[in-house]
CSV table of C-alpha atoms in Angstrom, one decimal:
chain,number,residue,atom,x,y,z
T,327,MET,CA,0.0,0.0,0.0
T,328,THR,CA,1.4,3.4,-1.0
T,329,ASP,CA,0.2,6.6,0.6
T,330,ARG,CA,0.0,9.5,-1.8
T,331,SER,CA,1.1,11.9,1.0
T,332,GLY,CA,4.1,9.6,1.7
T,333,GLN,CA,5.1,9.8,-2.0
T,334,VAL,CA,5.0,13.6,-1.9
T,335,TRP,CA,6.9,13.6,1.4
T,336,ASP,CA,9.7,11.7,-0.4
T,337,GLU,CA,9.6,14.3,-3.2
T,338,LEU,CA,10.1,17.1,-0.6
T,339,VAL,CA,13.1,15.2,0.8
T,340,GLU,CA,14.5,14.7,-2.7
T,341,LEU,CA,14.0,18.5,-3.4
T,342,MET,CA,16.1,19.3,-0.3
T,343,GLY,CA,18.9,17.2,-1.8
T,344,GLU,CA,18.5,18.9,-5.2
T,345,ILE,CA,18.7,22.3,-3.6
T,346,GLU,CA,21.9,21.4,-1.8
T,347,ARG,CA,23.5,20.1,-5.1
T,348,ASP,CA,22.3,23.3,-6.8
T,349,TRP,CA,24.4,25.5,-4.5
T,350,GLY,CA,27.5,23.9,-5.9
T,351,ARG,CA,26.9,24.9,-9.5
T,352,GLU,CA,29.4,27.2,-11.0
T,353,ALA,CA,26.6,29.6,-12.1
T,354,ARG,CA,25.7,30.1,-8.4
T,355,ALA,CA,29.2,31.4,-7.7
T,356,MET,CA,29.3,30.2,-4.1
T,357,PRO,CA,32.8,28.7,-3.8
T,358,THR,CA,33.2,29.1,0.0
T,359,ALA,CA,31.6,27.2,2.9
T,360,ASP,CA,30.3,30.4,4.4
T,361,GLU,CA,28.5,31.4,1.2
T,362,ARG,CA,26.9,28.0,0.9
T,363,ALA,CA,25.9,28.2,4.6
T,364,GLU,CA,24.2,31.5,3.8
T,365,ALA,CA,22.3,29.8,1.0
T,366,ARG,CA,21.2,27.0,3.3
T,367,ILE,CA,19.9,29.5,5.8
T,368,PHE,CA,17.9,31.1,3.0
T,369,ALA,CA,16.5,27.7,2.0
T,370,LEU,CA,15.5,27.0,5.6
T,371,ASN,CA,13.7,30.4,5.9
T,372,SER,CA,11.9,29.6,2.6
T,373,LEU,CA,10.9,26.2,3.8
T,374,GLN,CA,9.7,27.7,7.1
T,375,HIS,CA,7.5,30.1,5.2
T,376,ALA,CA,6.3,27.4,2.8
T,377,LEU,CA,5.2,25.2,5.7
T,378,GLU,CA,3.5,28.0,7.5
T,379,PHE,CA,1.8,29.6,4.5
T,380,TRP,CA,1.2,26.8,2.1
T,381,SER,CA,1.0,23.4,3.9
T,382,GLN,CA,-2.6,24.0,5.1
T,383,ALA,CA,-3.6,26.8,2.8
T,384,ASP,CA,-7.4,26.8,2.3
T,385,PRO,CA,-8.9,29.5,0.1
T,386,ALA,CA,-12.3,28.6,1.3
T,387,ARG,CA,-11.3,29.5,4.8
T,388,PRO,CA,-8.5,32.0,4.3
T,389,TRP,CA,-6.3,33.4,7.0
T,390,PHE,CA,-3.7,36.2,7.1
T,391,TYR,CA,-0.2,34.9,7.9
T,392,ARG,CA,2.6,37.2,8.7
T,393,TRP,CA,5.2,36.9,6.0
T,394,PHE,CA,8.4,38.0,7.6
T,395,SER,CA,10.0,38.3,11.0
T,396,PRO,CA,13.6,38.8,12.4
T,397,THR,CA,14.0,35.1,12.0
T,398,LYS,CA,12.1,34.5,8.7
T,399,LYS,CA,13.4,36.5,5.8
T,400,LEU,CA,12.9,36.2,2.0
T,401,LEU,CA,11.9,38.1,-1.1
T,402,GLY,CA,13.1,41.5,0.1
T,403,ASP,CA,11.9,41.8,3.7
T,404,ASN,CA,11.9,45.3,5.3
T,405,PRO,CA,12.6,46.0,9.0
T,406,ASP,CA,10.2,49.0,8.9
T,407,ALA,CA,7.2,47.0,7.7
T,408,ILE,CA,4.8,44.3,8.7
T,409,TYR,CA,3.5,42.1,5.8
T,410,TYR,CA,0.7,39.6,5.7
T,411,GLY,CA,-0.6,37.3,3.0
T,412,SER,CA,-3.5,35.0,2.4
T,413,VAL,CA,-4.5,32.6,-0.3
T,414,ILE,CA,-7.7,33.2,-2.2
T,415,ASP,CA,-10.0,31.5,-4.7
T,416,PRO,CA,-10.9,33.9,-7.5
T,417,GLU,CA,-14.3,32.3,-7.9
T,418,ARG,CA,-15.2,33.3,-4.3
T,419,ASP,CA,-16.0,36.7,-2.8
T,420,TYR,CA,-14.3,38.0,0.3
T,421,VAL,CA,-14.4,40.7,2.9
T,422,ILE,CA,-11.2,42.1,4.5
T,423,ARG,CA,-11.6,44.1,7.7
T,424,GLY,CA,-8.8,45.9,9.5
T,425,ASN,CA,-7.4,49.0,11.0
T,426,LEU,CA,-4.5,51.3,10.0
T,427,ALA,CA,-3.0,50.9,13.5
T,428,GLY,CA,-0.8,54.0,13.1
T,429,ALA,CA,0.9,52.9,9.9
T,430,VAL,CA,2.2,55.7,7.6
T,431,TYR,CA,1.1,53.5,4.7
T,432,THR,CA,-1.2,50.5,4.2
T,433,SER,CA,-1.9,48.7,0.9
T,434,PHE,CA,-3.4,45.5,-0.5
T,435,THR,CA,-2.1,43.7,-3.6
T,436,VAL,CA,-3.6,40.8,-5.5
T,437,GLU,CA,-0.8,38.4,-6.7
T,438,VAL,CA,-1.2,36.8,-10.1
T,439,GLY,CA,-0.2,33.1,-10.6
T,440,THR,CA,0.3,32.1,-7.0
T,441,ALA,CA,-2.4,29.4,-6.8
T,442,GLY,CA,-1.0,26.1,-5.6
T,443,GLY,CA,2.2,27.7,-4.2
T,444,GLY,CA,3.5,29.2,-7.4
T,445,MET,CA,5.7,32.3,-7.5
T,446,SER,CA,3.9,35.5,-8.1
T,447,LYS,CA,4.1,36.4,-11.8
T,448,ALA,CA,2.8,39.9,-11.7
T,449,LEU,CA,0.7,42.3,-9.6
T,450,GLY,CA,-3.0,42.4,-10.1
T,451,ALA,CA,-5.3,45.0,-8.5
T,452,THR,CA,-3.9,47.2,-5.7
T,453,LEU,CA,-5.4,49.6,-3.2
T,454,ASN,CA,-3.5,51.9,-0.8
T,455,ASP,CA,-5.0,53.9,2.1
T,456,ASP,CA,-5.4,56.9,-0.2
T,457,GLU,CA,-7.8,54.9,-2.3
T,458,ILE,CA,-9.8,53.3,0.6
T,459,LYS,CA,-12.6,54.8,2.6
T,460,VAL,CA,-11.3,54.7,6.2
T,461,GLY,CA,-13.3,55.4,9.3
T,462,SER,CA,-12.3,58.1,11.8
T,463,ASP,CA,-10.9,55.3,14.1
T,464,GLY,CA,-8.7,54.0,11.3
T,465,SER,CA,-11.0,51.0,10.5
T,466,TYR,CA,-11.8,49.9,7.0
T,467,GLU,CA,-13.6,47.1,5.0
T,468,LEU,CA,-12.6,45.9,1.6
T,469,HIS,CA,-14.4,43.7,-0.9
T,470,LEU,CA,-12.7,41.2,-3.1
T,471,SER,CA,-14.5,39.8,-6.1
T,472,GLN,CA,-14.6,39.6,-9.8
T,473,ASN,CA,-17.8,41.5,-9.9
T,474,PRO,CA,-17.4,45.3,-9.4
T,475,GLN,CA,-18.3,46.8,-6.1
T,476,PRO,CA,-19.1,50.5,-5.5
T,477,ASP,CA,-16.5,51.1,-2.8
T,478,ASN,CA,-13.2,49.7,-1.5
T,479,TRP,CA,-13.1,47.1,-4.2
T,480,LEU,CA,-10.1,44.9,-4.9
T,481,ALA,CA,-10.7,43.3,-8.3
T,482,LEU,CA,-10.0,39.6,-8.8
T,483,THR,CA,-9.4,37.8,-12.1
T,484,PRO,CA,-9.2,34.1,-12.9
T,485,GLU,CA,-5.4,34.2,-12.4
T,486,SER,CA,-5.6,35.7,-8.8
T,487,GLY,CA,-4.0,33.4,-6.3
T,488,SER,CA,-3.3,35.4,-3.1
T,489,VAL,CA,-3.4,38.8,-1.4
T,490,THR,CA,-0.3,40.6,0.1
T,491,THR,CA,-0.6,43.4,2.6
T,492,ARG,CA,1.9,46.1,3.5
T,493,HIS,CA,2.0,48.2,6.7
T,494,TYR,CA,4.9,50.7,6.8
T,495,PHE,CA,6.0,52.4,10.0
T,496,GLU,CA,8.7,55.2,10.4
T,497,TRP,CA,9.7,54.6,14.0
T,498,ASP,CA,13.0,55.1,15.9
T,499,ARG,CA,13.3,51.3,16.0
T,500,PRO,CA,12.4,48.8,13.3
T,501,ALA,CA,8.7,47.9,13.6
T,502,ALA,CA,9.4,44.3,12.8
T,503,THR,CA,11.4,43.9,16.0
T,504,ASP,CA,8.5,44.8,18.2
T,505,PRO,CA,7.2,41.4,19.6
T,506,ASN,CA,3.9,43.1,20.6
T,507,MET,CA,3.3,44.7,17.2
T,508,HIS,CA,-0.2,43.7,15.9
T,509,VAL,CA,-2.0,45.0,12.9
T,510,PRO,CA,-5.8,44.1,13.2
T,511,LEU,CA,-6.6,42.2,10.0
T,512,SER,CA,-9.1,39.5,9.0
T,513,ILE,CA,-10.4,38.0,5.8
T,514,GLU,CA,-13.6,36.0,5.4
T,515,PRO,CA,-15.6,34.6,2.5
T,516,THR,CA,-19.0,36.2,2.0
T,517,VAL,CA,-20.5,32.7,1.8
T,518,ASP,CA,-19.7,30.5,4.8
T,519,PRO,CA,-18.2,27.2,3.6
T,520,GLY,CA,-18.8,25.5,7.0
T,521,PRO,CA,-16.1,23.8,9.1
T,522,PRO,CA,-13.3,22.0,7.3
T,523,PRO,CA,-13.1,18.2,7.2
T,524,ILE,CA,-10.3,16.4,9.1
T,525,PRO,CA,-7.2,16.4,6.8
T,526,ASP,CA,-6.9,13.1,5.0
T,527,ASP,CA,-4.1,11.5,2.9
T,528,GLU,CA,-5.1,13.5,-0.2
T,529,ALA,CA,-5.3,16.8,1.7
T,530,CYS,CA,-1.8,16.2,3.2
T,531,ALA,CA,-0.4,15.4,-0.2
T,532,LEU,CA,-1.8,18.6,-1.7
T,533,GLY,CA,-0.4,20.6,1.1
T,534,LEU,CA,3.1,19.1,0.7
T,535,GLN,CA,2.9,19.7,-3.1
T,536,ARG,CA,2.2,23.4,-2.5
T,537,VAL,CA,5.2,23.5,-0.2
T,538,ILE,CA,7.4,21.9,-2.9
T,539,THR,CA,6.1,24.2,-5.6
T,540,PHE,CA,6.9,27.3,-3.5
T,541,LEU,CA,10.3,26.1,-2.2
T,542,ARG,CA,11.4,25.1,-5.7
T,543,SER,CA,10.3,28.5,-7.2
T,544,VAL,CA,12.6,30.4,-4.8
T,545,THR,CA,15.6,28.0,-4.9
T,546,VAL,CA,16.5,25.7,-7.9
T,547,ASP,CA,14.2,27.5,-10.3
T,548,TRP,CA,15.3,31.0,-9.2
T,549,PRO,CA,17.6,32.8,-11.6
T,550,THR,CA,21.3,32.9,-10.9
T,551,GLY,CA,20.9,36.4,-9.5
T,552,PRO,CA,18.2,37.5,-7.0
T,553,ARG,CA,16.7,39.8,-9.6
T,554,ASP,CA,18.1,38.4,-12.9
T,555,ILE,CA,15.7,40.5,-15.0
T,556,PRO,CA,16.4,43.9,-16.7
T,557,LEU,CA,15.4,46.7,-14.3
T,558,ASP,CA,16.5,50.2,-14.9
T,559,TRP,CA,16.7,50.9,-11.1
T,560,VAL,CA,19.2,48.1,-10.6
T,561,SER,CA,22.7,49.3,-11.2
T,562,SER,CA,25.1,47.1,-13.1
T,563,GLU,CA,28.1,48.9,-11.6
T,564,PRO,CA,28.9,48.1,-7.9
T,565,ASN,CA,28.9,51.0,-5.5
T,566,ARG,CA,26.9,53.2,-7.9
T,567,PHE,CA,23.2,54.0,-8.3
T,568,THR,CA,21.1,54.7,-11.3
T,569,ASN,CA,18.3,57.3,-11.2
T,570,PRO,CA,15.6,56.4,-13.8
T,571,PRO,CA,12.5,58.6,-14.3
T,572,LEU,CA,9.5,57.8,-12.2
T,573,ASP,CA,7.1,55.4,-13.9
T,574,GLU,CA,4.5,52.8,-13.1
T,575,GLY,CA,6.8,49.9,-13.2
T,576,ASN,CA,6.9,47.1,-10.7
T,577,ARG,CA,3.6,45.6,-11.8
T,578,ALA,CA,5.5,42.9,-13.8
T,579,ILE,CA,7.5,42.0,-10.7
T,580,GLY,CA,5.8,39.5,-8.4
T,581,TYR,CA,5.5,40.5,-4.8
T,582,ALA,CA,6.7,44.1,-5.5
T,583,ALA,CA,4.9,47.2,-4.4
T,584,ALA,CA,3.2,49.2,-7.1
T,585,ASP,CA,3.6,52.5,-5.2
T,586,ASN,CA,7.4,52.2,-4.5
T,587,ALA,CA,10.2,53.7,-6.6
T,588,TYR,CA,13.2,51.5,-6.0
T,589,ARG,CA,17.0,52.1,-6.3
T,590,SER,CA,19.5,49.3,-5.9
T,591,THR,CA,23.2,48.5,-6.2
T,592,ARG,CA,25.6,45.9,-5.1
T,593,TYR,CA,28.2,47.1,-2.7
T,594,GLU,CA,31.8,45.7,-2.7
T,595,LEU,CA,34.1,46.8,0.2
T,596,GLY,CA,37.5,45.8,1.4
T,597,PRO,CA,38.1,45.2,5.2
T,598,ASP,CA,39.0,48.9,5.8
T,599,GLU,CA,36.8,50.5,3.2
T,600,ALA,CA,33.5,52.4,3.6
T,601,LEU,CA,30.8,53.5,1.1
T,602,GLU,CA,29.6,57.0,1.5
T,603,ILE,CA,26.2,57.8,0.1
T,604,ARG,CA,25.0,61.4,-0.2
T,605,GLY,CA,21.5,62.5,-1.3
T,606,ARG,CA,18.2,64.0,-0.4
T,607,PHE,CA,14.9,62.3,0.4
T,608,PRO,CA,12.2,63.2,-2.1
T,609,ASN,CA,8.8,64.4,-0.9
T,610,CYS,CA,7.1,61.0,-0.4
T,611,ARG,CA,5.0,59.0,2.1
T,612,PHE,CA,7.9,56.8,3.3
T,613,ALA,CA,11.5,56.3,2.5
T,614,ASN,CA,14.2,54.0,3.8
T,615,VAL,CA,17.4,52.2,2.7
T,616,VAL,CA,18.0,48.5,3.6
T,617,LEU,CA,21.0,46.2,3.3
T,618,ASN,CA,20.4,42.7,1.8
T,619,ASN,CA,22.4,39.7,1.0
T,620,ARG,CA,22.4,38.0,-2.4
T,621,PHE,CA,19.1,36.3,-1.5
T,622,ILE,CA,17.4,39.6,-0.8
T,623,GLN,CA,17.4,38.9,3.0
T,624,THR,CA,18.3,41.5,5.6
T,625,PRO,CA,21.3,40.9,7.9
T,626,PRO,CA,20.4,40.5,11.6
T,627,TYR,CA,18.6,43.7,12.5
T,628,ARG,CA,17.6,43.2,16.1
T,629,GLN,CA,21.1,44.2,17.3
T,630,ARG,CA,22.6,45.8,14.2
T,631,ARG,CA,21.5,48.9,12.2
T,632,VAL,CA,21.1,47.6,8.7
T,633,SER,CA,18.4,50.0,7.6
T,634,LEU,CA,17.6,53.7,8.0
T,635,ASN,CA,14.3,55.4,7.5
T,636,ARG,CA,13.8,59.2,7.4
T,637,ARG,CA,13.1,59.4,11.1
T,638,GLN,CA,16.3,57.6,12.0
T,639,THR,CA,18.5,59.6,9.6
T,640,VAL,CA,20.5,62.5,10.9
T,641,LEU,CA,20.4,65.2,8.2
T,642,GLU,CA,23.0,67.7,7.3
T,643,PRO,CA,22.3,71.5,7.9
T,644,ASP,CA,21.1,71.8,4.3
T,645,GLY,CA,18.6,69.0,4.6
T,646,SER,CA,20.7,66.4,2.7
T,647,PHE,CA,22.0,63.2,4.2
T,648,ARG,CA,25.3,61.4,4.4
T,649,MET,CA,25.2,57.7,5.1
T,650,ILE,CA,28.1,55.4,5.6
T,651,LEU,CA,28.3,51.6,4.9
T,652,ALA,CA,31.2,50.1,6.8
T,653,HIS,CA,32.2,46.9,8.5
T,654,ARG,CA,32.9,48.7,11.8
T,655,ASP,CA,31.6,51.8,13.5
T,656,PRO,CA,33.2,54.8,11.8
T,657,GLY,CA,32.1,57.1,14.7
T,658,VAL,CA,29.9,59.3,12.5
T,659,PRO,CA,26.0,59.5,12.2
T,660,ASN,CA,24.0,57.2,9.9
T,661,TRP,CA,26.2,54.2,10.0
T,662,LEU,CA,24.8,51.1,8.1
T,663,ASP,CA,26.4,48.0,9.6
T,664,THR,CA,27.5,45.5,6.9
T,665,ALA,CA,28.1,42.9,9.7
T,666,GLY,CA,31.4,42.2,8.0
T,667,ALA,CA,29.9,41.0,4.7
T,668,PRO,CA,32.3,42.2,2.0
T,669,THR,CA,29.5,42.4,-0.6
T,670,GLY,CA,25.7,42.7,-0.5
T,671,THR,CA,22.9,44.9,-1.8
T,672,VAL,CA,21.9,48.4,-0.9
T,673,PHE,CA,18.1,48.7,-1.5
T,674,TRP,CA,16.1,52.0,-1.4
T,675,ARG,CA,12.4,52.4,-1.2
T,676,TYR,CA,10.7,55.8,-2.0
T,677,LEU,CA,7.0,55.3,-1.4
T,678,LEU,CA,4.5,57.4,-3.4
T,679,PRO,CA,7.1,60.1,-4.4
T,680,ASP,CA,5.6,63.1,-6.0
T,681,GLU,CA,8.9,64.4,-7.4
T,682,GLN,CA,11.9,62.8,-9.2
T,683,PRO,CA,14.4,61.6,-6.6
T,684,THR,CA,17.9,63.2,-6.8
T,685,GLN,CA,20.8,61.2,-7.9
T,686,LEU,CA,22.4,59.2,-5.0
T,687,GLU,CA,26.1,60.1,-5.1
T,688,THR,CA,28.7,57.6,-3.8
T,689,GLN,CA,32.4,57.2,-3.2
T,690,VAL,CA,34.5,54.5,-1.6
T,691,LEU,CA,36.6,55.9,1.3
T,692,SER,CA,39.0,54.6,4.0
T,693,VAL,CA,37.1,54.1,7.3
T,694,ASP,CA,40.0,55.8,9.0
T,695,ASP,CA,39.6,58.9,6.9
T,696,LEU,CA,35.9,59.4,7.9
């Protein structure tokens, strides 16, 4: 007798071995034990998320799961934000209820192509708090359906598979480090499906298959680079930023935010080198800079300053800023701690900017000369 769930369990075990072998490919460019260990930690975080989010996903009885935490990072986590996600069935109608809870920005995005654990292929409908009728107490109610609704409508299409939420905070400390942080949020179908059945062999197999699908999509099926697609805001030159015109990009990038203008470059620094970044914040709803590794994960941020939002940034007398990436404390304001990583990614978010950001100017300096 062969259990279907047992077969899929074995497939998950086989995938773990395939992932391990994949790290050794020359195209992955991970020749050292520490680099491969970083990859395994990323795979563990991805498996953790897949098990939490996908193993018992039920679009008939949806639930908002928190995407990221200081110990679960993937797909470009942000220390200043709380994210949630839920699976949905585009043939059903739903109601989302929640509260802004003091966030400087709240949004909801329908992900396309995520049914069954697949990677988001593009952004569907989006709503931010400027586009939602919000009560005086910060409460709101959204309607999800294929049929148009008069207010607070998040449109579904046959390709809709999940909903992602974003709640940004500009605090003195990263909001994601607060263990008591809670954003009121719920999602319910408009037609009650009744209580679920006890999971059987087939249900277990389907859950494991969704875990496999997601885990594979962010590991062995992932491009050789974390964003190996042409993006004008990603610099091809280390330690330098591009400054493309504002547009309505991002919608073709799964799990991106439609309202963000991004800037990104790879930093490369020797043991005693620092990267100086000078610029100005544009007029926008929220802005921050975050350090990432090659897997778009933040370094440990509970004890290290690996990001800076506007509130945390010390400005120059003329309103500009000077930030310093370095492996050790240079003794000047706005230090971004690389945690000793000789290379990584510097990732900017400008949320709902109403003016073109200025060019970010950079130079590599000696830490001792700062």
